[in-house]
Amino acid sequence: MLLFILKRLAQVVPVIFGVTLVVFLIMQMVPGDPAIIMAGEGASTETVEQLREDLGLNEPLHVQYFSYIGNILQGSLGNSLKNNQPVLDEILIRLPITMELAFFSILITIVLGLTAGIISAVKPYSVSDISVMVVALLGISLPSFWLGLLLMYTFSIKLQWLPVAGWDSFAHIILPAITLGAGGAAIVARMTRSSMLEVIGQDYVRTARAKGLKEHTIIYKHALRNALIPVITVVGLQFGSLLGGTVIVESVFAINGLGRMIVDAIRTRDIPMVQGGVLVASLVFVFVNLLVDVMYKVFNKRIDLN
Amino acid sequence: MNTLLSSKKPILKVSNLKQYFIVKREALFQPKQVVKAVDGISFDLYPGETLSIVGESGCGKSTTGRSILHLDEPTEGEILYKDVSLTEMSKKELRNIRGDIQVIFQDPFASLNPRRTIRQMLDEAMAIQKVLPPKQREARMLELMQNVGLRPEYLERYPHEFSGGQRQRIGIARALAVNPKVIICDEAVSALDVSIQAQILNLLKRLQNDFDLTFLFISHDLSIVKHISDRVMVMYLGKIVEISDKASLFKNPLHPYTKALLSAIPVIDQTIKRERILLKGDVPSPLNPPTGCRFHTRCPFATDLCRDEEPLLRELESGHLVACHFAEKLSAI
Ligand SMILES: Nc1ncnc2c1ncn2[C@@H]1O[C@H](COP(=O)(O)OP(=O)(O)OP(=O)(O)O)[C@@H](O)[C@H]1O
Ligand code: SF4
Ligand SMILES: [Mg+2]
């Protein structure tokens, strides 16, 4: 197991390299000169030129890239072009907010998804199954910004039950977490359903039934435990799209998280900020995936066929 | 066996059992289709006997077994176990009586929960049916392991640590754990190598003797059926076409379908000369079974009568029932 974890950690290095390179190149291609944006519209050509020189933007691309990598290895993500503050400081403020949002969203994905999936699987093709699956289909097809606005309109503006936007209390978390978790919940629900139905059709569930086991014991003790294994993988994969989704949801609900920080940084061509933000988001994603793989191994150990 | 049978009361009585399945529509506006997997069969199972069900794939053998076990609620008909109707029982009564009728499935990989040890499986079985108080279960588990020829230390292992034959022994131990009276063996040895098949069959026979078990033995392999059965029931497209004691059926099959099935087994004894009857075409779909005698599309002796009128299952010789209009004439062939 330790060896497995070490191996996976070793794979992280090239992934991170790739991410930094891709982000770096994309930022070069994006139109708009960061030096001009930084200096402001009316600045003189000399000022802009001086800024460009100071920021090292006149160096050849590969020199810029390697000096960036060198800084990362020394633990520095550079300074923001906007306010010259260290990027890392800003990220450390933003990241916990995004992680909190991600945590509650994935909670919703799991709890809602599993519950709905089980309800469906227990009575396939019944009214409850079909309704759950129709809602799940909607959940998958609705774009999250639309769902977010819809929820905001209903619960914050019309009913006034919950705050419209911001990030001050638990009440603020509810709508964004639902918005972000809904798509995943729908996918988990469908996966749980099909996985459960497969297990319920197995002969060992029939023999359990033939022994006179109560139906709910059959579902929870025999079927669900075996059905959960593929669901874990799906939850892990969902986390990736969930991180991507924070960008949109944080913008819709005006949450000052990492996602919104990256969007703002892109708008102002704050290259170090974008690079730092994406790098940290990628690291989080890679480590969560590692965690999921370890969990999968632990769960699955007993049926690992050597 | 015949005289013996008629003097006994059946332990299980199946009357006019029908099991229909509604199949999922493939297109939205397609009418619902009904598979008549089992379509009105009646037979008795006597205590201590082995009754085999044979027939081609899809003829309804497993469905019959599952209906008796009430894993599927029968569409119609009645199943009496020791004169009590299983079909009319409440869920709770049914759960309590379930221990009496157990099942062993074909696939030893699929029929054991991969995440439970053998001990957990046996213990759970005994706990549900309240076979023994917890303290005495340990001794019983060791006894069960011995009964099926497995080492006691295997109790702590998971199913994947065993071979196919060993898994089937575990399945048998689990079935025995609740002290059943009837065991339905659905292709219980079909997935095993021939040498292992023989071992498991012998084990089943020994256990039958030791514990007074009644077997409903589902198989498509006639040589196995010939080995283990007392009586044999032949099914075709959800109907019983012939039912008889083993000797009479193998020596003197009365239904053209049975004759065809039997002529397909290789004969070792050269003095017995048998005409090989080849069946025309495939088994028709149970979605849309032929009218009259369901076998008429493939029967070499079919007439207009066969197409129009369904032959009833009737006793031609003592204990030998057949469903064919021309059984008397054909028995001479
Ligand atoms: N749950 C179900 N839903 C729909 N159709 C079913 C269902 N179970 C069985 N059938 C159909 O009923 C018919 C009989 O199936 P059954 O499994 O009883 O056959 P069998 O005689 O056991 O065949 P085999 O030798 O292949 O095991 C088949 O046509 C099958 O497709
Ligand atoms: S009833 Fe007719 S079709 Fe059916 S088996 Fe007998 S002869 Fe053949
Ligand atoms: Mg079958």
XYZ file of C-alpha atoms and ligand atoms in Angstrom:
679
model
C 0.000 0.000 0.000
C 2.808 2.389 0.907
C 4.528 1.520 -2.342
C 1.300 2.222 -4.179
C 1.021 5.652 -2.588
C 4.656 6.491 -3.345
C 4.213 5.435 -6.949
C 1.167 7.622 -7.280
C 2.996 10.550 -5.709
C 5.799 10.154 -8.218
C 3.234 10.459 -10.987
C 2.175 13.821 -9.584
C 5.418 15.512 -10.675
C 4.981 15.222 -14.461
C 1.304 16.114 -14.108
C 2.167 19.350 -12.331
C 4.828 20.118 -14.939
C 2.294 19.631 -17.689
C -0.260 21.832 -15.956
C 2.167 24.703 -15.444
C 3.366 24.477 -19.025
C -0.119 24.441 -20.523
C -1.327 27.328 -18.365
C 1.824 29.270 -19.146
C 1.414 28.836 -22.887
C -2.290 29.601 -22.877
C -1.675 32.830 -21.001
C 0.853 33.820 -23.668
C -1.753 33.317 -26.367
C -4.505 35.262 -24.665
C -4.768 38.695 -26.284
C -4.076 41.729 -24.129
C -0.760 42.943 -22.774
C -0.479 42.573 -19.012
C 1.919 45.498 -18.841
C -0.621 47.826 -20.485
C -3.422 46.573 -18.291
C -1.270 47.027 -15.222
C -0.121 50.516 -16.133
C -3.660 51.641 -16.955
C -5.179 52.855 -20.221
C -3.592 56.292 -20.329
C -0.031 55.372 -19.402
C 2.855 56.462 -21.596
C 4.756 54.022 -23.792
C 7.869 54.464 -21.654
C 6.097 53.467 -18.469
C 4.667 50.381 -20.140
C 8.062 49.484 -21.591
C 9.706 49.934 -18.198
C 7.069 47.723 -16.559
C 7.540 45.067 -19.203
C 11.250 45.079 -18.570
C 10.753 44.864 -14.778
C 8.341 41.971 -15.073
C 10.734 40.081 -17.321
C 8.184 39.989 -20.108
C 10.832 40.792 -22.703
C 12.791 37.638 -21.970
C 12.404 34.720 -24.364
C 9.498 32.392 -23.460
C 11.574 29.484 -22.238
C 13.583 31.747 -19.930
C 10.350 33.101 -18.498
C 8.989 29.590 -18.009
C 12.067 28.200 -16.310
C 12.442 31.150 -14.006
C 8.801 30.587 -13.074
C 9.451 26.890 -12.332
C 12.559 27.841 -10.396
C 10.494 30.166 -8.223
C 7.900 27.484 -7.596
C 10.570 25.090 -6.450
C 11.682 27.741 -3.983
C 8.123 27.965 -2.710
C 7.214 31.233 -4.395
C 4.355 31.682 -6.811
C 5.399 35.236 -7.637
C 3.580 38.473 -6.962
C 0.289 39.651 -8.312
C 0.584 42.097 -11.180
C -2.337 43.984 -9.780
C -1.202 44.866 -6.271
C 2.282 43.346 -6.112
C 1.247 41.157 -3.160
C 2.483 37.533 -3.027
C 0.143 35.245 -4.988
C 0.483 32.549 -2.332
C -0.943 34.813 0.375
C -4.009 35.516 -1.685
C -4.445 31.805 -2.477
C -4.185 30.863 1.173
C -7.076 33.194 1.918
C -9.183 31.953 -1.002
C -8.499 28.228 -0.913
C -10.255 27.433 2.410
C -13.426 29.092 1.123
C -13.414 27.001 -2.019
C -12.604 23.852 -0.076
C -15.508 24.509 2.246
C -17.806 24.951 -0.727
C -16.392 21.822 -2.343
C -16.811 19.833 0.845
C -20.476 20.668 1.258
C -21.122 20.155 -2.429
C -19.584 16.722 -2.468
C -21.551 15.940 0.686
C -24.703 16.824 -1.198
C -23.542 14.806 -4.180
C -23.009 11.724 -2.017
C -25.980 11.952 0.327
C -28.506 13.037 -2.273
C -27.099 10.766 -4.967
C -26.977 7.641 -2.829
C -30.415 8.177 -1.336
C -32.003 8.792 -4.696
C -30.166 5.848 -6.260
C -31.290 3.470 -3.526
C -34.891 4.654 -3.699
C -34.810 3.991 -7.429
C -33.160 0.606 -7.231
C -35.427 -0.812 -4.557
C -38.454 -0.579 -6.850
C -37.217 -0.352 -10.424
C -39.640 1.042 -13.004
C -42.025 2.188 -10.261
C -43.379 5.719 -10.095
C -40.788 6.686 -7.483
C -37.978 5.278 -9.627
C -39.104 7.049 -12.753
C -39.601 10.383 -10.960
C -36.167 10.169 -9.361
C -34.563 9.340 -12.681
C -36.347 12.183 -14.485
C -35.106 14.630 -11.847
C -31.627 13.119 -12.159
C -31.693 13.614 -15.897
C -32.641 17.249 -15.348
C -29.840 17.542 -12.805
C -27.334 16.342 -15.358
C -28.618 18.520 -18.179
C -29.129 21.825 -16.355
C -26.120 24.141 -16.597
C -25.041 25.099 -13.099
C -25.201 28.863 -13.640
C -28.834 28.475 -14.639
C -29.664 26.216 -11.721
C -27.861 28.661 -9.441
C -29.860 31.625 -10.705
C -33.071 29.622 -10.491
C -32.415 28.650 -6.870
C -31.362 32.166 -6.019
C -34.509 33.596 -7.590
C -36.774 31.104 -5.806
C -35.281 30.852 -2.335
C -33.524 34.186 -1.913
C -35.581 36.658 -3.872
C -39.120 35.238 -3.922
C -39.262 33.279 -0.669
C -36.478 35.201 1.046
C -35.460 32.143 3.028
C -31.784 32.349 2.267
C -29.263 35.099 1.585
C -28.702 36.040 -2.040
C -24.942 35.947 -2.164
C -21.772 36.202 -0.126
C -20.064 33.928 2.351
C -20.720 34.919 5.929
C -22.850 32.225 7.540
C -23.916 28.647 7.037
C -27.058 29.876 5.322
C -24.829 31.298 2.605
C -23.382 27.897 1.865
C -26.643 26.091 1.175
C -27.608 27.341 -2.279
C -24.117 27.329 -3.821
C -23.462 23.851 -2.419
C -26.712 22.535 -3.911
C -25.951 24.212 -7.226
C -22.499 22.720 -7.357
C -23.433 19.302 -5.975
C -26.615 18.712 -8.004
C -25.006 17.515 -11.221
C -22.788 15.087 -9.356
C -25.707 13.888 -7.244
C -27.597 13.059 -10.432
C -24.683 11.066 -11.802
C -24.114 9.278 -8.509
C -27.841 8.488 -8.333
C -27.791 6.859 -11.752
C -24.620 4.976 -10.981
C -25.924 3.769 -7.624
C -29.137 2.624 -9.247
C -27.510 0.591 -11.982
C -24.880 -0.779 -9.652
C -27.508 -1.800 -7.089
C -29.733 -3.375 -9.704
C -26.812 -5.417 -10.914
C -26.017 -6.646 -7.418
C -29.679 -7.298 -6.573
C -29.856 -9.573 -9.615
C -26.969 -11.659 -8.293
C -27.590 -15.153 -7.031
C -26.168 -14.391 -3.600
C -28.905 -11.847 -3.073
C -31.428 -14.505 -4.140
C -29.997 -16.991 -1.655
C -30.126 -14.326 1.050
C -33.767 -13.785 0.236
C -34.391 -17.516 0.183
C -32.950 -17.695 3.694
C -35.750 -15.391 4.820
C -33.696 -12.250 5.347
C -35.736 -9.070 5.706
C -35.803 -6.951 2.582
C -34.049 -3.958 4.133
C -31.263 -6.160 5.509
C -30.781 -7.550 2.024
C -30.586 -4.058 0.566
C -28.209 -2.563 3.125
C -26.105 -5.493 4.243
C -25.687 -7.385 1.020
C -26.557 -5.215 -1.923
C -25.417 -1.720 -0.973
C -21.965 -2.668 0.274
C -21.123 -4.402 -2.939
C -22.766 -1.758 -5.048
C -20.770 1.038 -3.412
C -17.452 0.096 -4.957
C -18.040 1.513 -8.454
C -19.840 4.475 -6.876
C -16.655 5.515 -5.055
C -14.867 5.891 -8.372
C -17.645 8.046 -9.748
C -17.594 10.292 -6.689
C -13.853 10.709 -7.171
C -14.288 11.702 -10.781
C -17.083 14.065 -9.833
C -14.706 15.964 -7.611
C -12.764 17.091 -10.652
C -15.728 18.604 -12.445
C -16.856 19.999 -9.133
C -13.615 21.968 -8.773
C -14.134 23.278 -12.291
C -17.680 24.186 -11.359
C -16.554 26.376 -8.449
C -15.415 28.918 -11.033
C -18.981 29.414 -12.215
C -20.797 28.985 -8.938
C -18.486 31.349 -7.073
C -19.110 33.946 -9.734
C -22.883 33.487 -9.635
C -23.055 33.714 -5.845
C -20.265 36.290 -5.487
C -18.115 34.086 -3.289
C -14.496 35.138 -2.960
C -13.028 31.709 -3.466
C -10.214 30.385 -5.571
C -12.371 29.928 -8.646
C -13.521 33.507 -8.699
C -9.982 34.649 -8.017
C -8.794 32.839 -11.137
C -11.598 34.326 -13.240
C -10.801 37.823 -12.036
C -7.106 37.263 -12.624
C -7.764 36.112 -16.174
C -9.834 39.224 -16.813
C -7.010 41.477 -15.657
C -4.272 39.363 -17.294
C -2.724 38.855 -13.887
C -0.582 35.999 -15.142
C 1.142 34.931 -11.888
C -2.209 34.875 -10.151
C -3.788 32.682 -12.834
C -0.844 30.328 -12.890
C -0.695 30.064 -9.118
C -4.430 29.516 -8.824
C -4.568 26.825 -11.469
C -1.501 25.128 -10.045
C -2.999 24.909 -6.567
C -6.364 23.748 -7.922
C -4.592 21.023 -9.895
C -2.639 19.931 -6.840
C -5.841 19.648 -4.846
C -7.438 17.633 -7.618
C -4.480 15.274 -7.924
C -4.376 14.637 -4.195
C -8.088 14.050 -3.915
C -7.800 11.507 -6.703
C -5.005 9.806 -4.863
C -7.166 9.695 -1.768
C -10.022 8.146 -3.734
C -7.740 5.495 -5.168
C -6.472 4.594 -1.728
C -10.030 4.378 -0.424
C -11.042 2.238 -3.364
C -8.160 -0.115 -2.624
C -9.073 -0.373 1.025
C -12.748 -1.001 0.242
C -11.979 -3.462 -2.446
C -9.200 -5.350 -0.730
C -11.274 -8.311 0.151
C -12.311 -9.102 -3.359
C -9.002 -8.263 -4.923
C -8.293 -11.385 -6.940
C -4.566 -11.318 -6.215
C -40.481 -46.116 -6.505
C -43.949 -45.841 -7.982
C -45.769 -47.829 -5.365
C -43.742 -46.040 -2.780
C -44.692 -42.665 -4.191
C -48.401 -43.240 -4.375
C -48.465 -44.181 -0.706
C -46.801 -40.910 0.312
C -48.224 -37.455 0.553
C -46.440 -34.833 -1.536
C -44.265 -32.412 0.429
C -44.707 -29.803 -2.269
C -47.698 -29.525 -4.548
C -47.593 -27.160 -7.509
C -50.942 -26.473 -9.164
C -51.479 -24.591 -12.376
C -48.424 -22.396 -11.794
C -48.090 -19.505 -14.201
C -45.262 -17.035 -14.277
C -45.552 -14.226 -16.792
C -43.056 -11.438 -17.192
C -43.789 -8.113 -18.772
C -40.819 -7.268 -20.923
C -39.552 -3.763 -21.241
C -40.646 -2.039 -24.377
C -37.887 -1.290 -26.777
C -39.721 1.563 -28.462
C -42.008 4.004 -26.721
C -45.255 3.111 -28.436
C -44.664 -0.576 -28.846
C -47.361 -2.568 -27.028
C -46.292 -4.274 -23.806
C -45.090 -7.781 -24.395
C -45.600 -10.711 -22.084
C -43.227 -13.640 -21.751
C -45.114 -16.688 -20.584
C -42.047 -18.239 -18.978
C -44.094 -20.838 -17.127
C -47.608 -21.369 -18.373
C -49.784 -23.507 -16.166
C -47.784 -26.415 -14.825
C -48.806 -28.857 -12.097
C -46.706 -31.473 -10.404
C -46.036 -33.017 -6.993
C -42.767 -33.424 -5.186
C -42.599 -36.351 -2.763
C -40.503 -36.385 0.389
C -37.084 -37.914 -0.080
C -37.160 -38.043 -3.861
C -35.116 -36.286 -6.505
C -37.274 -34.854 -9.248
C -35.355 -33.435 -12.167
C -36.543 -30.767 -14.560
C -34.981 -30.946 -18.007
C -35.488 -28.990 -21.183
C -33.745 -26.623 -23.531
C -32.515 -23.231 -22.455
C -35.373 -20.807 -21.852
C -38.098 -23.404 -21.333
C -38.813 -22.108 -17.833
C -36.840 -24.432 -15.545
C -35.220 -21.718 -13.442
C -38.400 -19.696 -13.408
C -40.247 -22.679 -11.947
C -37.613 -22.908 -9.220
C -37.736 -19.212 -8.469
C -41.528 -19.222 -8.259
C -41.490 -22.074 -5.779
C -38.975 -20.116 -3.715
C -41.194 -17.062 -4.065
C -38.298 -15.039 -5.339
C -40.772 -14.026 -7.995
C -44.421 -13.763 -7.036
C -46.285 -16.287 -9.222
C -48.715 -14.753 -11.699
C -51.246 -17.470 -11.045
C -51.556 -20.859 -9.431
C -50.892 -22.326 -6.048
C -47.937 -23.847 -4.283
C -48.698 -26.001 -1.274
C -45.882 -26.846 1.075
C -46.945 -29.546 3.540
C -50.569 -28.633 2.735
C -50.033 -24.929 3.493
C -50.333 -22.476 0.647
C -47.153 -20.441 0.196
C -48.975 -18.142 -2.164
C -51.419 -17.004 0.506
C -48.935 -16.511 3.307
C -48.110 -13.143 4.800
C -44.606 -11.865 4.264
C -43.652 -12.724 7.809
C -45.003 -16.277 7.668
C -43.232 -16.731 4.391
C -39.929 -15.543 5.846
C -40.262 -18.005 8.675
C -40.925 -20.942 6.429
C -38.258 -20.029 3.922
C -35.636 -22.017 5.773
C -37.448 -25.186 4.753
C -36.883 -24.651 1.047
C -33.356 -23.711 0.063
C -31.600 -23.177 -3.225
C -28.216 -23.880 -4.764
C -27.397 -21.963 -7.916
C -25.249 -22.772 -10.882
C -22.580 -20.126 -10.689
C -20.461 -20.662 -7.588
C -18.884 -17.263 -8.163
C -22.111 -15.298 -8.225
C -23.929 -17.150 -5.493
C -21.645 -16.173 -2.625
C -21.386 -12.608 -1.394
C -17.742 -11.707 -2.124
C -17.462 -9.571 0.980
C -18.478 -12.043 3.652
C -16.502 -14.855 5.195
C -17.874 -18.377 5.237
C -18.433 -18.023 8.974
C -20.499 -14.857 8.475
C -22.618 -16.562 5.827
C -23.365 -19.647 7.885
C -23.915 -17.650 11.043
C -26.309 -15.275 9.336
C -28.305 -18.158 7.880
C -28.671 -19.795 11.277
C -29.477 -16.501 12.980
C -32.297 -15.586 10.625
C -34.033 -18.892 10.867
C -33.254 -19.119 14.605
C -31.891 -22.601 14.040
C -29.733 -22.576 17.129
C -28.863 -20.205 19.965
C -25.581 -18.361 19.259
C -23.560 -20.515 21.640
C -24.282 -23.740 19.863
C -23.711 -22.365 16.381
C -19.947 -22.749 16.494
C -20.180 -26.509 16.887
C -22.832 -26.689 14.196
C -20.667 -24.720 11.784
C -17.796 -27.130 12.228
C -20.202 -29.995 11.682
C -21.520 -28.385 8.491
C -18.018 -27.886 7.154
C -17.336 -31.514 7.802
C -20.602 -32.541 6.162
C -19.638 -30.886 2.914
C -16.010 -31.938 3.081
C -14.316 -28.626 3.852
C -11.616 -28.004 6.432
C -12.853 -26.173 9.543
C -10.192 -23.452 9.292
C -11.738 -22.372 5.970
C -14.504 -20.712 7.978
C -12.520 -17.491 8.198
C -11.920 -17.218 4.464
C -13.610 -15.224 1.733
C -15.195 -16.854 -1.331
C -12.456 -15.779 -3.729
C -9.993 -17.966 -1.870
C -11.737 -21.126 -3.042
C -11.999 -23.162 -6.224
C -15.302 -23.610 -8.050
C -15.975 -27.007 -6.519
C -15.167 -25.746 -3.026
C -17.457 -22.773 -3.506
C -20.257 -25.069 -4.485
C -19.619 -26.998 -1.280
C -19.880 -23.710 0.618
C -23.178 -23.013 -1.136
C -24.397 -26.429 -0.048
C -23.251 -25.856 3.535
C -25.087 -22.551 3.606
C -28.255 -24.202 2.313
C -27.941 -26.980 4.905
C -27.341 -24.514 7.734
C -31.048 -23.804 8.116
C -32.075 -27.477 8.218
C -34.082 -27.424 5.003
C -36.479 -30.109 3.859
C -36.390 -29.279 0.176
C -33.418 -28.055 -1.829
C -33.794 -26.661 -5.305
C -30.574 -27.238 -7.227
C -30.591 -24.961 -10.258
C -27.872 -26.277 -12.538
C -25.910 -26.847 -9.346
C -23.064 -28.684 -11.059
C -23.243 -27.321 -14.611
C -20.418 -24.829 -14.136
C -17.982 -27.426 -12.779
C -15.452 -29.716 -14.421
C -16.724 -33.207 -15.055
C -14.591 -34.810 -12.332
C -15.736 -32.222 -9.786
C -19.335 -32.669 -10.961
C -19.207 -36.300 -9.907
C -17.863 -35.371 -6.469
C -20.574 -32.804 -5.864
C -23.312 -35.123 -7.128
C -22.133 -37.837 -4.785
C -22.007 -35.345 -1.945
C -25.595 -34.301 -2.698
C -26.759 -37.904 -2.747
C -25.038 -38.656 0.539
C -26.527 -35.578 2.189
C -29.949 -36.500 0.837
C -29.695 -39.839 2.599
C -28.264 -38.451 5.811
C -30.689 -35.591 6.207
C -33.822 -36.853 4.460
C -33.722 -34.144 1.846
C -35.989 -33.727 -1.139
C -34.370 -32.386 -4.282
C -35.812 -30.489 -7.200
C -32.932 -30.838 -9.567
C -32.830 -28.488 -12.529
C -30.469 -29.425 -15.323
C -30.106 -29.504 -19.047
C -27.594 -32.338 -18.895
C -29.408 -35.637 -19.371
C -26.504 -37.814 -18.297
C -26.435 -36.062 -14.922
C -30.203 -36.327 -14.664
C -30.009 -40.028 -15.402
C -27.478 -40.389 -12.624
C -29.228 -38.528 -9.843
C -33.015 -38.575 -10.385
C -35.848 -40.704 -9.181
C -38.305 -38.995 -11.465
C -37.898 -36.679 -14.423
C -40.063 -33.876 -15.736
C -39.521 -32.579 -19.273
C -40.455 -28.993 -20.055
C -40.936 -27.266 -23.373
C -41.752 -23.546 -23.699
C -43.235 -23.176 -20.248
C -45.244 -26.414 -20.287
C -44.674 -29.898 -18.942
C -44.652 -32.319 -21.852
C -43.785 -35.463 -19.984
C -43.249 -36.567 -16.393
C -42.350 -40.028 -15.264
C -40.094 -42.155 -13.124
C -36.602 -42.229 -14.466
C -36.422 -45.824 -15.683
C -39.642 -45.619 -17.632
C -38.736 -42.285 -19.166
C -35.314 -43.294 -20.361
C -36.460 -46.698 -21.577
C -39.740 -45.692 -23.077
C -40.052 -41.981 -23.744
C -43.560 -41.155 -24.932
C -43.352 -37.568 -26.109
C -41.671 -36.820 -29.434
C -39.715 -34.014 -27.774
C -38.376 -36.315 -25.070
C -37.467 -38.848 -27.737
C -35.528 -36.176 -29.564
C -33.731 -35.072 -26.418
C -32.806 -38.625 -25.506
C -31.636 -39.484 -28.994
C -29.133 -36.693 -28.662
C -27.234 -38.343 -25.789
C -24.442 -40.595 -26.995
C -25.173 -44.270 -26.297
C -22.364 -46.360 -24.974
C -24.160 -49.683 -25.065
C -24.040 -50.654 -28.731
C -26.848 -53.191 -28.435
C -29.297 -50.384 -27.913
C -29.944 -48.923 -31.294
C -31.624 -45.630 -31.358
C -32.795 -43.605 -34.263
C -31.419 -40.074 -33.902
C -34.296 -37.648 -34.177
C -33.204 -34.257 -35.369
C -35.384 -31.334 -34.466
C -36.200 -28.827 -37.146
C -35.525 -25.177 -36.423
C -35.076 -23.265 -33.187
C -37.194 -23.067 -30.088
C -39.961 -20.529 -30.873
C -40.020 -17.341 -28.805
C -41.907 -17.588 -25.517
C -43.256 -14.118 -26.368
C -45.364 -15.664 -29.026
C -45.657 -19.395 -28.458
C -47.251 -21.612 -31.146
C -50.939 -22.448 -30.858
C -52.188 -25.889 -29.944
C -49.302 -28.159 -29.073
C -46.373 -25.797 -28.562
C -44.079 -28.356 -30.075
C -45.948 -28.630 -33.366
C -43.593 -26.299 -35.271
C -40.763 -28.754 -34.737
C -42.538 -32.078 -34.290
C -42.047 -34.604 -37.121
C -45.490 -36.085 -36.371
C -47.520 -32.877 -36.194
C -50.998 -32.769 -37.758
C -53.749 -30.147 -38.017
C -55.118 -31.324 -34.700
C -51.781 -30.491 -33.046
C -51.933 -26.966 -34.458
C -55.451 -26.316 -33.209
C -55.793 -28.137 -29.959
C -53.533 -28.209 -26.975
C -52.865 -31.763 -25.752
C -53.510 -32.284 -22.034
C -51.045 -33.924 -19.706
C -52.513 -37.371 -19.111
C -51.413 -40.571 -17.452
C -50.656 -43.124 -20.118
C -48.984 -45.664 -17.914
C -48.957 -45.730 -14.140
C -46.963 -42.725 -12.998
C -46.011 -41.809 -16.545
C -47.745 -38.683 -17.831
C -47.449 -37.187 -21.288
C -48.953 -34.281 -23.225
C -49.246 -35.463 -26.833
C -52.323 -36.299 -28.917
C -50.640 -39.274 -30.491
C -48.608 -40.653 -27.599
C -50.219 -44.104 -27.799
C -49.489 -44.527 -31.468
C -46.014 -43.095 -31.196
C -44.970 -45.213 -28.245
C -44.754 -48.112 -30.647
C -42.087 -46.387 -32.720
N -37.265 -11.667 -14.837
C -37.561 -11.949 -16.107
N -38.051 -10.997 -16.925
C -38.371 -11.269 -18.214
N -38.230 -12.464 -18.781
C -37.749 -13.468 -18.029
C -37.377 -13.263 -16.658
N -36.910 -14.431 -16.167
C -36.995 -15.316 -17.171
N -37.486 -14.747 -18.300
C -37.741 -15.417 -19.576
O -38.469 -16.563 -19.311
C -38.045 -17.648 -20.097
C -37.654 -18.801 -19.230
O -36.473 -18.479 -18.519
P -35.763 -19.500 -17.517
O -34.605 -18.771 -16.934
O -36.750 -20.052 -16.591
O -35.234 -20.615 -18.497
P -34.368 -21.903 -18.167
O -35.174 -23.051 -18.584
O -33.892 -21.860 -16.774
O -33.164 -21.713 -19.161
P -31.601 -21.991 -18.943
O -31.388 -23.436 -19.226
O -30.971 -21.128 -19.987
O -31.257 -21.591 -17.549
C -36.913 -17.111 -20.951
O -37.426 -16.805 -22.212
C -36.473 -15.886 -20.219
O -35.982 -14.956 -21.139
S -49.305 -33.226 -29.988
Fe -48.732 -33.313 -32.104
S -47.209 -31.800 -32.348
Fe -47.431 -32.124 -30.208
S -45.915 -33.624 -29.792
Fe -47.728 -34.745 -30.133
S -47.647 -35.218 -32.289
Fe -46.129 -33.653 -31.943
Mg -31.915 -21.615 -15.857
